[in-house]
PDB file of C-alpha atoms in Angstrom:
ATOM      1  CA  MET I 160      12.796 -15.574   6.681  1.00 81.00           C
ATOM      2  CA  SER I 161      11.197 -17.929   9.130  1.00 89.00           C
ATOM      3  CA  THR I 162       8.182 -20.076   8.330  1.00 92.00           C
ATOM      4  CA  ARG I 163       5.987 -17.652  10.268  1.00 89.00           C
ATOM      5  CA  ASP I 164       7.328 -14.741   8.178  1.00 91.00           C
ATOM      6  CA  LEU I 165       6.591 -16.631   4.954  1.00 94.00           C
ATOM      7  CA  VAL I 166       3.053 -17.423   6.089  1.00 94.00           C
ATOM      8  CA  LEU I 167       2.380 -13.803   7.086  1.00 94.00           C
ATOM      9  CA  THR I 168       3.839 -12.565   3.798  1.00 96.00           C
ATOM     10  CA  ALA I 169       1.621 -14.942   1.805  1.00 97.00           C
ATOM     11  CA  LEU I 170      -1.412 -14.014   3.926  1.00 96.00           C
ATOM     12  CA  PHE I 171      -1.011 -10.306   3.237  1.00 97.00           C
ATOM     13  CA  THR I 172      -0.402 -10.988  -0.452  1.00 98.00           C
ATOM     14  CA  ALA I 173      -3.744 -12.822  -0.424  1.00 97.00           C
ATOM     15  CA  ILE I 174      -5.390  -9.874   1.344  1.00 97.00           C
ATOM     16  CA  ILE I 175      -4.126  -7.488  -1.343  1.00 97.00           C
ATOM     17  CA  VAL I 176      -5.414  -9.849  -4.056  1.00 96.00           C
ATOM     18  CA  ALA I 177      -8.801 -10.198  -2.310  1.00 95.00           C
ATOM     19  CA  LEU I 178      -9.163  -6.416  -2.120  1.00 94.00           C
ATOM     20  CA  GLY I 179      -8.817  -6.429  -5.914  1.00 90.00           C
ATOM     21  CA  LEU I 180     -12.171  -8.196  -6.126  1.00 88.00           C
ATOM     22  CA  VAL I 181     -13.863  -4.929  -5.199  1.00 82.00           C
ATOM     23  CA  PRO I 182     -14.741  -3.460  -8.624  1.00 77.00           C
ATOM     24  CA  PRO I 183     -12.569  -0.470  -9.592  1.00 71.00           C
ATOM     25  CA  VAL I 184     -14.119   2.928 -10.265  1.00 76.00           C
ATOM     26  CA  SER I 185     -12.877   4.935 -13.248  1.00 74.00           C
ATOM     27  CA  VAL I 186     -11.924   8.599 -12.884  1.00 65.00           C
ATOM     28  CA  SER I 187     -12.281  10.841 -15.906  1.00 64.00           C
ATOM     29  CA  LEU I 188      -9.296  13.084 -15.114  1.00 62.00           C
ATOM     30  CA  VAL I 189      -6.617  10.385 -15.283  1.00 61.00           C
ATOM     31  CA  PRO I 190      -6.570   6.899 -16.833  1.00 63.00           C
ATOM     32  CA  VAL I 191      -6.143   5.216 -13.432  1.00 68.00           C
ATOM     33  CA  PRO I 192      -9.018   3.515 -11.551  1.00 71.00           C
ATOM     34  CA  ILE I 193      -9.849   3.902  -7.872  1.00 78.00           C
ATOM     35  CA  HIS I 194      -9.528   0.516  -6.141  1.00 85.00           C
ATOM     36  CA  ALA I 195      -9.187  -1.023  -2.685  1.00 90.00           C
ATOM     37  CA  GLN I 196      -5.801  -2.704  -3.161  1.00 94.00           C
ATOM     38  CA  SER I 197      -3.884   0.290  -1.836  1.00 94.00           C
ATOM     39  CA  LEU I 198      -5.573  -0.422   1.516  1.00 96.00           C
ATOM     40  CA  GLY I 199      -3.944  -3.867   1.479  1.00 97.00           C
ATOM     41  CA  VAL I 200      -0.572  -2.302   0.738  1.00 97.00           C
ATOM     42  CA  MET I 201      -0.946   0.040   3.723  1.00 97.00           C
ATOM     43  CA  LEU I 202      -2.027  -2.855   5.949  1.00 97.00           C
ATOM     44  CA  ALA I 203       0.948  -4.964   4.879  1.00 97.00           C
ATOM     45  CA  GLY I 204       3.414  -2.191   5.701  1.00 96.00           C
ATOM     46  CA  LEU I 205       1.819  -1.172   8.989  1.00 96.00           C
ATOM     47  CA  ILE I 206       1.211  -4.643  10.389  1.00 95.00           C
ATOM     48  CA  LEU I 207       4.130  -6.623   8.990  1.00 95.00           C
ATOM     49  CA  GLY I 208       6.764  -3.888   8.958  1.00 93.00           C
ATOM     50  CA  ALA I 209       9.084  -2.725   6.212  1.00 95.00           C
ATOM     51  CA  LYS I 210      10.739  -6.000   5.166  1.00 96.00           C
ATOM     52  CA  ARG I 211       7.813  -8.399   5.314  1.00 96.00           C
ATOM     53  CA  GLY I 212       5.306  -5.821   4.072  1.00 96.00           C
ATOM     54  CA  THR I 213       7.481  -5.077   1.060  1.00 98.00           C
ATOM     55  CA  ALA I 214       7.945  -8.813   0.459  1.00 97.00           C
ATOM     56  CA  ALA I 215       4.147  -9.279   0.448  1.00 98.00           C
ATOM     57  CA  VAL I 216       3.726  -6.498  -2.113  1.00 98.00           C
ATOM     58  CA  LEU I 217       6.593  -7.784  -4.272  1.00 98.00           C
ATOM     59  CA  LEU I 218       4.999 -11.239  -4.299  1.00 98.00           C
ATOM     60  CA  PHE I 219       1.710  -9.611  -5.331  1.00 98.00           C
ATOM     61  CA  LEU I 220       3.477  -7.735  -8.153  1.00 98.00           C
ATOM     62  CA  LEU I 221       5.207 -10.946  -9.254  1.00 98.00           C
ATOM     63  CA  LEU I 222       1.823 -12.695  -9.467  1.00 97.00           C
ATOM     64  CA  ALA I 223       0.547  -9.808 -11.592  1.00 97.00           C
ATOM     65  CA  ALA I 224       3.640  -9.886 -13.801  1.00 97.00           C
ATOM     66  CA  ILE I 225       3.319 -13.591 -14.594  1.00 97.00           C
ATOM     67  CA  GLY I 226      -0.197 -12.967 -15.815  1.00 95.00           C
ATOM     68  CA  LEU I 227      -2.458 -13.929 -12.952  1.00 96.00           C
ATOM     69  CA  PRO I 228      -5.550 -11.690 -12.826  1.00 95.00           C
ATOM     70  CA  VAL I 229      -4.788 -10.335  -9.355  1.00 95.00           C
ATOM     71  CA  LEU I 230      -5.141  -6.627 -10.054  1.00 92.00           C
ATOM     72  CA  ALA I 231      -8.381  -4.725  -9.624  1.00 87.00           C
ATOM     73  CA  GLY I 232     -10.671  -5.492 -12.534  1.00 83.00           C
ATOM     74  CA  GLY I 233      -9.064  -8.903 -13.107  1.00 88.00           C
ATOM     75  CA  ARG I 234      -5.991  -7.587 -14.894  1.00 89.00           C
ATOM     76  CA  GLY I 235      -2.515  -9.057 -14.950  1.00 93.00           C
ATOM     77  CA  GLY I 236       0.488  -9.603 -17.222  1.00 94.00           C
ATOM     78  CA  LEU I 237       3.560  -7.591 -18.069  1.00 94.00           C
ATOM     79  CA  GLY I 238       1.487  -5.042 -19.992  1.00 91.00           C
ATOM     80  CA  VAL I 239       0.159  -3.550 -16.766  1.00 92.00           C
ATOM     81  CA  PHE I 240       3.686  -2.381 -15.958  1.00 94.00           C
ATOM     82  CA  VAL I 241       3.720  -0.040 -18.953  1.00 91.00           C
ATOM     83  CA  ALA I 242       0.061   1.042 -18.701  1.00 90.00           C
ATOM     84  CA  PRO I 243      -0.986   4.379 -17.148  1.00 86.00           C
ATOM     85  CA  PRO I 244      -1.352   2.928 -13.584  1.00 86.00           C
ATOM     86  CA  ALA I 245       2.146   1.372 -13.674  1.00 92.00           C
ATOM     87  CA  GLY I 246       3.709   4.096 -11.521  1.00 93.00           C
ATOM     88  CA  TYR I 247       1.169   3.441  -8.798  1.00 93.00           C
ATOM     89  CA  LEU I 248       1.762  -0.327  -9.035  1.00 94.00           C
ATOM     90  CA  VAL I 249       5.527   0.001  -8.716  1.00 96.00           C
ATOM     91  CA  GLY I 250       4.917   2.590  -6.019  1.00 97.00           C
ATOM     92  CA  PHE I 251       3.109  -0.072  -3.975  1.00 97.00           C
ATOM     93  CA  ALA I 252       6.438  -1.672  -3.028  1.00 98.00           C
ATOM     94  CA  PHE I 253       7.945   1.651  -1.940  1.00 98.00           C
ATOM     95  CA  ALA I 254       4.717   2.596  -0.147  1.00 98.00           C
ATOM     96  CA  ALA I 255       4.699  -0.620   1.898  1.00 98.00           C
ATOM     97  CA  PHE I 256       8.370  -0.173   2.766  1.00 98.00           C
ATOM     98  CA  VAL I 257       7.996   3.445   3.900  1.00 98.00           C
ATOM     99  CA  ALA I 258       4.754   2.782   5.807  1.00 97.00           C
ATOM    100  CA  GLY I 259       6.373  -0.201   7.516  1.00 96.00           C
ATOM    101  CA  PHE I 260       9.596   1.647   8.266  1.00 96.00           C
ATOM    102  CA  LEU I 261       7.747   4.595   9.790  1.00 97.00           C
ATOM    103  CA  SER I 262       5.367   2.419  11.793  1.00 94.00           C
ATOM    104  CA  GLU I 263       8.338   0.536  13.234  1.00 93.00           C
ATOM    105  CA  ARG I 264       9.812   3.858  14.366  1.00 93.00           C
ATOM    106  CA  PHE I 265       6.652   5.681  15.530  1.00 92.00           C
ATOM    107  CA  VAL I 266       4.580   2.917  17.144  1.00 93.00           C
ATOM    108  CA  ASN I 267       5.297   0.604  20.062  1.00 88.00           C
ATOM    109  CA  ALA I 268       3.242  -1.427  22.527  1.00 85.00           C
ATOM    110  CA  ARG I 269       3.974   0.932  25.457  1.00 88.00           C
ATOM    111  CA  GLN I 270       2.155   3.892  23.857  1.00 91.00           C
ATOM    112  CA  SER I 271      -1.465   4.813  24.450  1.00 92.00           C
ATOM    113  CA  GLY I 272      -4.026   3.619  21.933  1.00 91.00           C
ATOM    114  CA  PHE I 273      -4.438   7.146  20.549  1.00 96.00           C
ATOM    115  CA  ALA I 274      -0.680   7.528  20.063  1.00 95.00           C
ATOM    116  CA  GLN I 275      -0.502   4.156  18.308  1.00 95.00           C
ATOM    117  CA  ILE I 276      -3.385   5.007  15.959  1.00 96.00           C
ATOM    118  CA  SER I 277      -1.840   8.424  15.248  1.00 97.00           C
ATOM    119  CA  GLY I 278       1.547   6.871  14.484  1.00 96.00           C
ATOM    120  CA  PHE I 279       0.005   4.244  12.226  1.00 97.00           C
ATOM    121  CA  PHE I 280      -2.080   6.892  10.454  1.00 98.00           C
ATOM    122  CA  LEU I 281       0.954   9.114   9.857  1.00 98.00           C
ATOM    123  CA  ALA I 282       2.925   6.143   8.506  1.00 97.00           C
ATOM    124  CA  ALA I 283       0.037   5.165   6.197  1.00 98.00           C
ATOM    125  CA  VAL I 284      -0.352   8.716   4.890  1.00 98.00           C
ATOM    126  CA  VAL I 285       3.357   9.222   4.203  1.00 98.00           C
ATOM    127  CA  GLY I 286       4.005   5.760   2.781  1.00 95.00           C
ATOM    128  CA  GLY I 287       0.683   4.681   1.387  1.00 93.00           C
ATOM    129  CA  ILE I 288      -0.397   8.023  -0.035  1.00 96.00           C
ATOM    130  CA  LEU I 289       2.517  10.427  -0.532  1.00 97.00           C
ATOM    131  CA  VAL I 290       5.079   7.898  -1.759  1.00 97.00           C
ATOM    132  CA  ASP I 291       2.646   5.941  -3.939  1.00 96.00           C
ATOM    133  CA  HIS I 292       1.122   9.084  -5.441  1.00 95.00           C
ATOM    134  CA  LEU I 293       4.562  10.530  -6.135  1.00 96.00           C
ATOM    135  CA  MET I 294       5.503   7.424  -8.137  1.00 96.00           C
ATOM    136  CA  GLY I 295       2.150   7.428  -9.936  1.00 93.00           C
ATOM    137  CA  VAL I 296       2.249  11.118 -10.801  1.00 94.00           C
ATOM    138  CA  LEU I 297       5.797  10.907 -12.121  1.00 95.00           C
ATOM    139  CA  TRP I 298       4.850   7.962 -14.351  1.00 94.00           C
ATOM    140  CA  LEU I 299       1.722   9.713 -15.635  1.00 90.00           C
ATOM    141  CA  ALA I 300       3.636  12.933 -16.243  1.00 91.00           C
ATOM    142  CA  TYR I 301       6.744  11.548 -17.930  1.00 91.00           C
ATOM    143  CA  GLY I 302       5.773   8.030 -18.994  1.00 87.00           C
ATOM    144  CA  PRO I 303       3.950   6.941 -22.167  1.00 83.00           C
ATOM    145  CA  THR I 304       0.848   9.023 -21.407  1.00 82.00           C
ATOM    146  CA  GLY I 305       2.876  12.241 -21.198  1.00 83.00           C
ATOM    147  CA  LEU I 306       0.154  14.106 -19.301  1.00 85.00           C
ATOM    148  CA  GLY I 307       2.608  16.591 -17.883  1.00 90.00           C
ATOM    149  CA  LEU I 308       3.279  17.226 -14.236  1.00 92.00           C
ATOM    150  CA  THR I 309       0.441  19.706 -13.698  1.00 92.00           C
ATOM    151  CA  LYS I 310      -2.323  17.547 -15.206  1.00 90.00           C
ATOM    152  CA  ALA I 311      -1.043  14.398 -13.508  1.00 89.00           C
ATOM    153  CA  THR I 312      -0.896  16.151 -10.129  1.00 91.00           C
ATOM    154  CA  ILE I 313      -4.378  17.625 -10.480  1.00 90.00           C
ATOM    155  CA  GLY I 314      -5.715  14.259 -11.643  1.00 85.00           C
ATOM    156  CA  THR I 315      -4.321  12.408  -8.644  1.00 87.00           C
ATOM    157  CA  LEU I 316      -6.122  14.744  -6.238  1.00 88.00           C
ATOM    158  CA  ALA I 317      -9.326  12.800  -6.948  1.00 83.00           C
ATOM    159  CA  PHE I 318      -7.772   9.822  -5.150  1.00 87.00           C
ATOM    160  CA  VAL I 319      -6.689  11.642  -1.984  1.00 91.00           C
ATOM    161  CA  PRO I 320      -9.976  11.690   0.004  1.00 89.00           C
ATOM    162  CA  GLY I 321     -10.498   7.952  -0.486  1.00 89.00           C
ATOM    163  CA  ASP I 322      -6.872   7.232   0.319  1.00 94.00           C
ATOM    164  CA  ILE I 323      -7.106   9.221   3.555  1.00 96.00           C
ATOM    165  CA  LEU I 324     -10.119   7.095   4.491  1.00 94.00           C
ATOM    166  CA  LYS I 325      -8.098   3.952   3.662  1.00 95.00           C
ATOM    167  CA  ALA I 326      -5.212   5.227   5.808  1.00 97.00           C
ATOM    168  CA  GLY I 327      -7.609   5.676   8.718  1.00 97.00           C
ATOM    169  CA  ILE I 328      -8.999   2.163   8.282  1.00 97.00           C
ATOM    170  CA  ALA I 329      -5.464   0.746   8.031  1.00 97.00           C
ATOM    171  CA  ALA I 330      -4.403   2.612  11.196  1.00 97.00           C
ATOM    172  CA  LEU I 331      -7.371   1.279  13.162  1.00 97.00           C
ATOM    173  CA  ALA I 332      -6.790  -2.263  11.901  1.00 96.00           C
ATOM    174  CA  ALA I 333      -3.055  -2.103  12.664  1.00 95.00           C
ATOM    175  CA  ARG I 334      -3.809  -0.866  16.200  1.00 95.00           C
ATOM    176  CA  ALA I 335      -6.309  -3.715  16.693  1.00 94.00           C
ATOM    177  CA  VAL I 336      -3.737  -6.272  15.545  1.00 93.00           C
ATOM    178  CA  LEU I 337      -1.043  -4.762  17.761  1.00 89.00           C
ATOM    179  CA  ALA I 338      -3.357  -4.858  20.781  1.00 88.00           C
ATOM    180  CA  GLY I 339      -5.065  -8.159  20.061  1.00 88.00           C
ATOM    181  CA  TYR I 340      -2.244 -10.356  18.835  1.00 82.00           C
ATOM    182  CA  PRO I 341       0.799  -9.870  21.060  1.00 66.00           C
ATOM    183  CA  LEU I 342       2.230 -13.161  19.793  1.00 61.00           C
ATOM    184  CA  LEU I 343       2.481 -11.765  16.279  1.00 65.00           C
ATOM    185  CA  PRO I 344       6.195 -11.394  15.595  1.00 55.00           C
ATOM    186  CA  HIS I 345       7.622  -7.939  15.970  1.00 61.00           C
ATOM    187  CA  ARG I 346       7.241  -5.882  12.806  1.00 56.00           C
ATOM    188  CA  ALA I 347      10.523  -6.091  10.946  1.00 53.00           C
TER     189      ALA I 347
END
């Protein structure tokens, strides 16, 4: 990685951490809070691409693992990786990779603005929502909580409207960065 890649990776890690300062909202159906950090994960994948976006999320997860209070609600430590939201946390890395991979394939500077926003939105929905929710649901269903697949799937539906809104925000922001910062290194 070049120095520029390291700086961008650290910057997006900081963005994900900063989005954790927004207080989480508890949902009664599942023991997982609604928070803004998944928006940062989508942004990292869409803007930085698969490799650097995943690196930013992995750095964020490393900071959480060593005990820094970087997660929503000021949580951190190894215990969060066995708690009910652990599947969603681990899913962040896969979500950033898939969103970045798809955005690299679907979006380029020669497309119209609408096509770019649509491509970014599709990448954010598939990576940032479908992949992350799949990991979270599987952990809730078969992990220590043992909710079962049906309850875990129904419980995660409460997150979908907010996540679609986050995907739209991420798509608009990624389009603005693509249009406004042509010197930003190619997403890779």
